[in-house]
Amino acid sequence: MSQASAEAIADTSFLVDWARYRRRDLLFQVFDVVYVPESVLRELKYPLAVDWVAESMASDKMALFTETAELEGEARRIMAMGRGRPLKRIDFPEALCLAAGLRFGYVVLTENGGAYFAPRVLGLNVAVWRAFELLLEAWRRGLVEDLAAELRRYEEETLHLFRRRDWELVCRLTRC
C-alpha cells in the first residue's frame, strides 16, 4: 500500500463537497499536501469547509498557495482560451488552479466541469481530478475496499451525484 506521493491544488467546488464527506482524510493519504489558493479562500463561505480547511492548514495537510502576477496572467490566458469553446465557463480561481497545476505539476482538484474538461478541450498538459478520480485512486491503492459502496456513500453525504459514465467504469473495473 502506497503512502501519499504527490501534491494537489484544490478549488472551491472540490473543497465544499469534500468537506461534507465523512472519510475526507483519504485526501491526505493520496496527497502529501493540498494547496489552497488565496482566491479560493476568499470564495470559501460554507462553514464546514472553512473549518476543515483551517484545521487542515493548522496541521500542515493543506497549505496556502500564494498567487503571483505571472500565474495570475496565465490564469487569465486560460480563461480567455476557454471563451468561444464548447466548455463551461472557467472562473479565475479554477483557472489559477489549472495554471499552478501546469507550472508545478500539481493535480488539480475540482468539481467544475469547465476546469475538468479544460485539458482535453484546450490541450493543457495537467491532471485534473474530481472526487470520482480521487476515490478511484484511493481504491487502487487499497485505501478503499468496496469502490461502489464508497462512491454511494460519497453521493449520499455530499449530495453530489456521479455521472452514469463514471458508474459504468466502476462496473467494468469491479465486475459488478
Coordinates of N, CA and C in Angstrom, one line a residue:
M1 N 0.9 -1.2 0.0 CA 0.0 0.0 0.0 C 0.9 1.2 0.0
S2 N 0.6 2.1 -0.9 CA 1.4 3.3 -1.1 C 1.0 4.5 -0.1
Q3 N 2.0 5.2 0.3 CA 1.7 6.4 1.1 C 1.4 7.6 0.2
A4 N 1.2 8.8 0.7 CA 1.0 9.9 -0.1 C 2.2 10.1 -1.0
S5 N 1.9 10.6 -2.2 CA 3.0 10.6 -3.2 C 3.0 11.9 -4.1
A6 N 2.1 12.8 -3.9 CA 2.1 13.9 -4.8 C 1.5 15.1 -4.1
E7 N 1.5 16.2 -4.9 CA 0.9 17.4 -4.4 C -0.3 17.8 -5.3
A8 N -1.3 18.4 -4.6 CA -2.5 18.8 -5.4 C -2.8 20.3 -5.0
I9 N -3.7 20.8 -5.8 CA -4.2 22.2 -5.6 C -5.7 22.1 -5.8
A10 N -6.5 22.6 -4.8 CA -8.0 22.4 -4.8 C -8.7 23.8 -5.0
D11 N -9.8 23.7 -5.8 CA -10.7 24.8 -5.9 C -11.8 24.7 -4.9
T12 N -12.7 25.8 -5.0 CA -13.8 25.9 -4.0 C -14.8 24.7 -4.1
S13 N -15.2 24.4 -5.4 CA -16.2 23.4 -5.5 C -15.7 22.1 -5.0
F14 N -14.5 21.7 -5.1 CA -14.0 20.5 -4.6 C -14.0 20.5 -3.1
L15 N -13.5 21.6 -2.5 CA -13.4 21.7 -1.0 C -14.7 21.7 -0.3
V16 N -15.7 22.3 -0.9 CA -17.1 22.4 -0.3 C -17.7 21.0 -0.3
D17 N -17.6 20.3 -1.4 CA -18.1 18.9 -1.5 C -17.4 18.0 -0.6
W18 N -16.0 18.0 -0.7 CA -15.2 17.1 0.1 C -15.3 17.3 1.6
A19 N -15.6 18.5 2.0 CA -15.7 18.8 3.5 C -16.9 18.1 4.1
R20 N -17.9 17.8 3.2 CA -19.2 17.1 3.7 C -18.9 15.6 3.9
Y21 N -17.9 15.1 3.3 CA -17.6 13.6 3.2 C -17.0 13.2 4.5
R22 N -17.5 12.2 5.1 CA -17.0 11.6 6.4 C -15.6 11.1 6.3
R23 N -15.2 10.6 5.2 CA -13.8 10.0 5.0 C -12.9 11.0 4.3
R24 N -13.1 12.2 4.6 CA -12.3 13.2 3.8 C -10.8 13.1 4.1
D25 N -10.4 12.4 5.1 CA -8.9 12.3 5.3 C -8.3 11.4 4.3
L26 N -9.1 10.7 3.5 CA -8.5 9.9 2.4 C -7.7 10.8 1.5
L27 N -8.1 12.1 1.4 CA -7.4 13.0 0.6 C -5.9 13.1 1.0
F28 N -5.6 13.1 2.3 CA -4.3 13.2 2.8 C -3.5 11.9 2.8
Q29 N -4.2 10.8 2.4 CA -3.5 9.6 2.2 C -3.0 9.4 0.8
V30 N -3.6 10.2 -0.1 CA -3.3 10.2 -1.5 C -2.2 11.3 -1.8
F31 N -2.4 12.4 -1.1 CA -1.5 13.6 -1.4 C -0.7 14.0 -0.2
D32 N 0.5 14.4 -0.4 CA 1.4 14.9 0.7 C 0.8 16.2 1.3
V33 N 0.4 17.0 0.3 CA -0.1 18.4 0.7 C -1.1 18.8 -0.4
V34 N -2.1 19.5 0.1 CA -3.1 20.1 -0.9 C -3.0 21.6 -0.7
Y35 N -2.7 22.3 -1.8 CA -2.6 23.7 -1.7 C -4.0 24.4 -2.0
V36 N -4.2 25.5 -1.3 CA -5.4 26.2 -1.4 C -5.0 27.7 -1.8
P37 N -5.4 28.1 -3.0 CA -5.0 29.5 -3.4 C -5.8 30.5 -2.6
E38 N -5.2 31.7 -2.5 CA -5.8 32.8 -1.8 C -7.2 33.1 -2.4
S39 N -7.3 33.1 -3.7 CA -8.6 33.4 -4.3 C -9.7 32.4 -3.9
V40 N -9.3 31.1 -3.7 CA -10.2 30.1 -3.3 C -10.6 30.4 -1.8
L41 N -9.7 30.7 -1.0 CA -10.0 31.1 0.4 C -11.0 32.2 0.5
R42 N -10.8 33.2 -0.4 CA -11.8 34.3 -0.4 C -13.2 33.9 -0.8
E43 N -13.3 32.9 -1.7 CA -14.6 32.4 -2.1 C -15.2 31.5 -1.2
L44 N -14.5 30.8 -0.3 CA -15.0 29.8 0.6 C -15.8 30.4 1.7
K45 N -17.1 30.1 1.7 CA -18.1 30.6 2.7 C -18.7 29.5 3.5
Y46 N -18.8 28.3 3.0 CA -19.5 27.2 3.6 C -18.8 26.9 5.0
P47 N -19.5 27.1 6.1 CA -18.8 27.0 7.4 C -18.0 25.6 7.6
L48 N -18.6 24.5 7.2 CA -18.0 23.2 7.4 C -16.6 23.2 6.6
A49 N -16.7 23.7 5.4 CA -15.5 23.7 4.6 C -14.4 24.7 5.1
V50 N -14.9 25.8 5.6 CA -13.9 26.8 6.2 C -13.2 26.2 7.4
D51 N -14.0 25.6 8.3 CA -13.4 24.9 9.5 C -12.4 23.8 9.1
W52 N -12.8 23.0 8.1 CA -12.0 21.9 7.7 C -10.7 22.3 7.1
V53 N -10.8 23.3 6.2 CA -9.6 23.9 5.6 C -8.7 24.5 6.7
A54 N -9.2 25.3 7.6 CA -8.4 25.9 8.7 C -7.7 24.8 9.5
E55 N -8.4 23.8 9.9 CA -7.8 22.7 10.7 C -6.7 22.0 9.9
S56 N -7.0 21.8 8.6 CA -6.0 21.1 7.7 C -4.8 21.9 7.5
M57 N -5.0 23.2 7.4 CA -3.8 24.1 7.3 C -3.0 24.1 8.6
A58 N -3.7 24.2 9.7 CA -3.0 24.2 11.0 C -2.2 22.9 11.3
S59 N -2.6 21.8 10.7 CA -1.9 20.5 10.8 C -1.0 20.2 9.6
D60 N -0.8 21.2 8.8 CA 0.1 21.1 7.6 C -0.3 20.1 6.6
K61 N -1.6 19.7 6.5 CA -2.1 18.9 5.5 C -2.4 19.7 4.3
M62 N -2.8 20.9 4.5 CA -3.1 21.9 3.4 C -2.2 23.1 3.7
A63 N -1.9 23.8 2.6 CA -1.0 24.9 2.6 C -1.6 26.0 1.8
L64 N -1.4 27.3 2.2 CA -1.8 28.4 1.4 C -0.9 28.5 0.2
F65 N -1.6 28.7 -1.0 CA -0.9 28.9 -2.2 C -0.9 30.4 -2.5
T66 N 0.2 31.1 -2.5 CA 0.3 32.5 -2.8 C 0.3 32.7 -4.3
E67 N -0.6 33.6 -4.8 CA -0.7 33.8 -6.2 C 0.3 34.9 -6.6
T68 N 1.0 34.6 -7.7 CA 1.9 35.6 -8.3 C 1.3 36.2 -9.5
A69 N 1.9 37.4 -9.9 CA 1.4 38.1 -11.1 C 1.6 37.2 -12.3
E70 N 2.7 36.4 -12.4 CA 2.9 35.5 -13.5 C 1.8 34.5 -13.6
L71 N 1.4 33.9 -12.5 CA 0.4 32.8 -12.5 C -1.0 33.4 -12.7
E72 N -1.2 34.7 -12.2 CA -2.5 35.3 -12.5 C -2.6 35.6 -14.0
G73 N -1.5 36.0 -14.6 CA -1.6 36.2 -16.1 C -1.9 34.9 -16.8
E74 N -1.2 33.8 -16.4 CA -1.5 32.5 -17.0 C -3.0 32.1 -16.8
A75 N -3.5 32.3 -15.6 CA -4.9 32.0 -15.4 C -5.8 32.8 -16.3
R76 N -5.5 34.1 -16.5 CA -6.4 34.9 -17.3 C -6.3 34.4 -18.8
R77 N -5.1 33.9 -19.2 CA -4.9 33.4 -20.5 C -5.7 32.1 -20.7
I78 N -5.8 31.3 -19.7 CA -6.6 30.1 -19.7 C -8.1 30.4 -19.8
M79 N -8.5 31.4 -19.0 CA -9.9 31.8 -19.1 C -10.2 32.3 -20.5
A80 N -9.3 33.1 -21.1 CA -9.6 33.6 -22.5 C -9.6 32.5 -23.5
M81 N -8.7 31.5 -23.3 CA -8.7 30.3 -24.2 C -10.1 29.6 -24.2
G82 N -10.7 29.6 -23.1 CA -12.0 28.9 -22.9 C -13.2 29.6 -23.5
R83 N -13.1 30.9 -23.7 CA -14.2 31.6 -24.3 C -14.4 31.2 -25.8
G84 N -15.6 31.0 -26.1 CA -15.9 30.6 -27.5 C -15.6 29.2 -27.8
R85 N -15.3 28.4 -26.8 CA -15.1 27.0 -27.0 C -16.2 26.2 -26.3
P86 N -16.4 25.0 -26.7 CA -17.5 24.2 -26.1 C -17.1 23.7 -24.7
L87 N -17.1 24.7 -23.8 CA -16.5 24.4 -22.5 C -17.3 25.3 -21.5
K88 N -17.7 24.7 -20.4 CA -18.3 25.5 -19.3 C -17.3 26.6 -18.9
R89 N -17.9 27.7 -18.5 CA -17.0 28.8 -18.1 C -16.0 28.4 -17.0
I90 N -14.8 28.9 -17.1 CA -13.8 28.7 -16.1 C -13.6 30.0 -15.4
D91 N -13.9 30.1 -14.1 CA -13.7 31.3 -13.4 C -12.2 31.4 -12.9
F92 N -11.8 32.6 -12.4 CA -10.4 32.8 -12.0 C -9.9 31.8 -11.1
P93 N -10.5 31.5 -9.9 CA -9.9 30.5 -9.0 C -9.6 29.2 -9.7
E94 N -10.5 28.7 -10.5 CA -10.3 27.4 -11.2 C -9.2 27.5 -12.2
A95 N -9.1 28.7 -12.9 CA -8.1 28.9 -13.9 C -6.7 29.0 -13.2
L96 N -6.7 29.6 -12.0 CA -5.5 29.7 -11.3 C -5.0 28.3 -10.8
C97 N -5.9 27.5 -10.4 CA -5.5 26.1 -10.1 C -4.9 25.4 -11.3
L98 N -5.5 25.6 -12.5 CA -5.0 25.0 -13.7 C -3.6 25.5 -14.0
A99 N -3.4 26.8 -13.9 CA -2.1 27.4 -14.1 C -1.1 26.9 -13.2
A100 N -1.4 26.7 -11.9 CA -0.5 26.2 -10.9 C -0.2 24.7 -11.2
G101 N -1.2 24.0 -11.6 CA -1.0 22.6 -11.9 C -0.1 22.4 -13.1
L102 N -0.2 23.3 -14.1 CA 0.6 23.3 -15.3 C 2.1 23.6 -14.9
R103 N 2.2 24.6 -14.1 CA 3.6 25.1 -13.7 C 4.3 24.2 -12.8
F104 N 3.6 23.7 -11.8 CA 4.3 22.9 -10.7 C 4.0 21.4 -10.7
G105 N 3.2 21.0 -11.6 CA 2.9 19.5 -11.7 C 1.9 19.1 -10.7
Y106 N 1.1 20.0 -10.1 CA 0.1 19.6 -9.1 C -1.1 18.9 -9.8
V107 N -1.7 18.0 -9.1 CA -3.0 17.5 -9.6 C -4.1 18.6 -9.2
V108 N -4.9 19.0 -10.1 CA -5.9 20.0 -9.9 C -7.2 19.2 -9.4
L109 N -7.7 19.6 -8.2 CA -8.9 19.0 -7.7 C -10.1 20.0 -7.9
T110 N -11.1 19.5 -8.6 CA -12.2 20.4 -8.9 C -13.5 19.6 -9.1
E111 N -14.6 20.2 -9.0 CA -15.9 19.7 -9.4 C -16.5 20.5 -10.6
N112 N -15.7 21.5 -11.0 CA -16.1 22.4 -12.0 C -15.9 21.8 -13.4
G113 N -17.0 21.6 -14.1 CA -17.0 21.0 -15.4 C -16.0 21.6 -16.4
G114 N -16.0 22.9 -16.4 CA -15.1 23.6 -17.3 C -13.6 23.3 -17.0
A115 N -13.3 23.3 -15.8 CA -11.9 23.0 -15.4 C -11.6 21.6 -15.6
Y116 N -12.5 20.7 -15.4 CA -12.3 19.3 -15.6 C -12.0 18.9 -17.0
F117 N -12.8 19.5 -17.9 CA -12.6 19.2 -19.4 C -11.6 20.1 -20.1
A118 N -11.0 21.1 -19.4 CA -10.1 22.0 -20.0 C -8.8 21.3 -20.6
P119 N -8.3 20.4 -19.9 CA -7.1 19.7 -20.5 C -7.4 19.2 -21.9
R120 N -8.5 18.5 -22.1 CA -8.9 17.9 -23.4 C -9.3 19.0 -24.4
V121 N -10.1 19.9 -24.0 CA -10.6 20.9 -24.9 C -9.6 22.0 -25.3
L122 N -8.8 22.4 -24.3 CA -7.8 23.4 -24.5 C -6.3 22.9 -24.8
G123 N -6.2 21.6 -24.7 CA -4.8 21.0 -24.9 C -3.9 21.3 -23.8
L124 N -4.3 21.4 -22.5 CA -3.5 21.6 -21.4 C -2.9 20.3 -20.8
N125 N -1.6 20.3 -20.5 CA -1.0 19.1 -20.0 C -1.0 19.2 -18.5
V126 N -2.2 18.9 -17.9 CA -2.3 19.0 -16.5 C -3.3 17.9 -16.1
A127 N -3.1 17.3 -14.9 CA -4.0 16.3 -14.4 C -5.1 17.0 -13.6
V128 N -6.4 16.7 -13.9 CA -7.5 17.3 -13.2 C -8.4 16.1 -12.7
W129 N -8.6 16.1 -11.4 CA -9.4 15.1 -10.8 C -10.6 15.7 -10.1
R130 N -11.7 14.9 -10.2 CA -12.9 15.2 -9.4 C -12.8 14.2 -8.2
A131 N -13.8 14.3 -7.3 CA -13.9 13.3 -6.2 C -13.9 11.9 -6.8
F132 N -14.5 11.7 -7.9 CA -14.5 10.3 -8.5 C -13.1 9.8 -8.8
E133 N -12.2 10.6 -9.4 CA -10.9 10.1 -9.7 C -10.1 9.9 -8.4
L134 N -10.3 10.8 -7.4 CA -9.6 10.6 -6.1 C -10.1 9.3 -5.4
L135 N -11.4 9.0 -5.4 CA -11.8 7.8 -4.8 C -11.4 6.6 -5.6
L136 N -11.3 6.7 -6.9 CA -10.8 5.6 -7.7 C -9.3 5.3 -7.4
E137 N -8.5 6.4 -7.2 CA -7.1 6.2 -6.9 C -7.0 5.6 -5.5
A138 N -7.8 6.1 -4.5 CA -7.8 5.5 -3.2 C -8.1 4.0 -3.2
W139 N -9.0 3.6 -4.0 CA -9.3 2.2 -4.2 C -8.2 1.5 -4.8
R140 N -7.5 2.0 -5.8 CA -6.4 1.4 -6.5 C -5.2 1.2 -5.5
R141 N -5.1 2.1 -4.5 CA -4.0 2.0 -3.5 C -4.4 1.1 -2.3
G142 N -5.6 0.6 -2.3 CA -6.1 -0.3 -1.2 C -6.6 0.5 0.0
L143 N -6.9 1.8 -0.2 CA -7.4 2.6 0.9 C -8.9 2.5 1.0
V144 N -9.5 2.0 0.0 CA -11.0 1.8 -0.1 C -11.2 0.4 -0.5
E145 N -12.0 -0.4 0.3 CA -12.2 -1.8 -0.1 C -13.2 -1.9 -1.2
D146 N -14.4 -1.3 -1.0 CA -15.5 -1.5 -1.9 C -15.8 -0.2 -2.6
L147 N -15.3 -0.1 -3.9 CA -15.4 1.2 -4.6 C -16.8 1.7 -4.8
A148 N -17.7 0.8 -5.2 CA -19.1 1.2 -5.5 C -19.7 1.7 -4.2
A149 N -19.5 1.0 -3.1 CA -20.1 1.4 -1.8 C -19.5 2.7 -1.4
E150 N -18.3 3.0 -1.6 CA -17.7 4.3 -1.2 C -18.2 5.4 -2.0
L151 N -18.4 5.2 -3.3 CA -18.9 6.2 -4.2 C -20.4 6.5 -3.8
R152 N -21.1 5.5 -3.4 CA -22.5 5.7 -3.0 C -22.5 6.5 -1.7
R153 N -21.6 6.2 -0.8 CA -21.5 6.9 0.5 C -21.2 8.4 0.2
Y154 N -20.3 8.6 -0.7 CA -19.9 10.0 -1.1 C -21.1 10.7 -1.6
E155 N -21.9 10.1 -2.5 CA -23.1 10.7 -3.1 C -24.1 11.0 -2.0
E156 N -24.3 10.1 -1.1 CA -25.3 10.3 0.0 C -24.8 11.5 0.9
E157 N -23.6 11.5 1.3 CA -23.1 12.5 2.2 C -22.9 13.9 1.6
T158 N -22.6 14.0 0.4 CA -22.3 15.3 -0.3 C -23.4 15.8 -1.2
L159 N -24.3 14.9 -1.5 CA -25.4 15.2 -2.4 C -24.9 15.5 -3.8
H160 N -23.7 15.0 -4.1 CA -23.1 15.1 -5.4 C -23.2 13.8 -6.1
L161 N -23.9 13.8 -7.2 CA -24.1 12.5 -8.0 C -23.1 12.4 -9.1
F162 N -22.5 11.2 -9.2 CA -21.6 10.9 -10.3 C -22.3 10.6 -11.6
R163 N -21.6 10.8 -12.7 CA -22.2 10.6 -14.0 C -22.4 9.1 -14.3
R164 N -23.3 8.8 -15.1 CA -23.6 7.4 -15.5 C -22.3 6.8 -16.1
R165 N -21.6 7.5 -16.9 CA -20.3 7.0 -17.5 C -19.3 6.6 -16.4
D166 N -19.3 7.4 -15.3 CA -18.4 7.0 -14.1 C -18.8 5.7 -13.5
W167 N -20.1 5.5 -13.3 CA -20.7 4.3 -12.8 C -20.4 3.1 -13.7
E168 N -20.5 3.3 -15.0 CA -20.2 2.2 -15.9 C -18.7 1.8 -15.8
L169 N -17.8 2.8 -15.7 CA -16.4 2.4 -15.5 C -16.2 1.6 -14.2
V170 N -16.9 2.0 -13.1 CA -16.8 1.3 -11.9 C -17.2 -0.2 -12.0
C171 N -18.3 -0.4 -12.8 CA -18.8 -1.7 -13.0 C -17.8 -2.5 -13.8
R172 N -17.2 -1.9 -14.8 CA -16.2 -2.6 -15.6 C -15.0 -3.0 -14.7
L173 N -14.5 -2.1 -13.9 CA -13.4 -2.3 -13.0 C -13.6 -3.3 -11.9
T174 N -14.8 -3.3 -11.3 CA -15.1 -4.1 -10.2 C -16.0 -5.3 -10.5
R175 N -16.3 -5.4 -11.8 CA -17.1 -6.5 -12.3 C -18.5 -6.6 -11.6
C176 N -19.1 -5.5 -11.3 CA -20.4 -5.5 -10.6 C -21.5 -5.8 -11.5

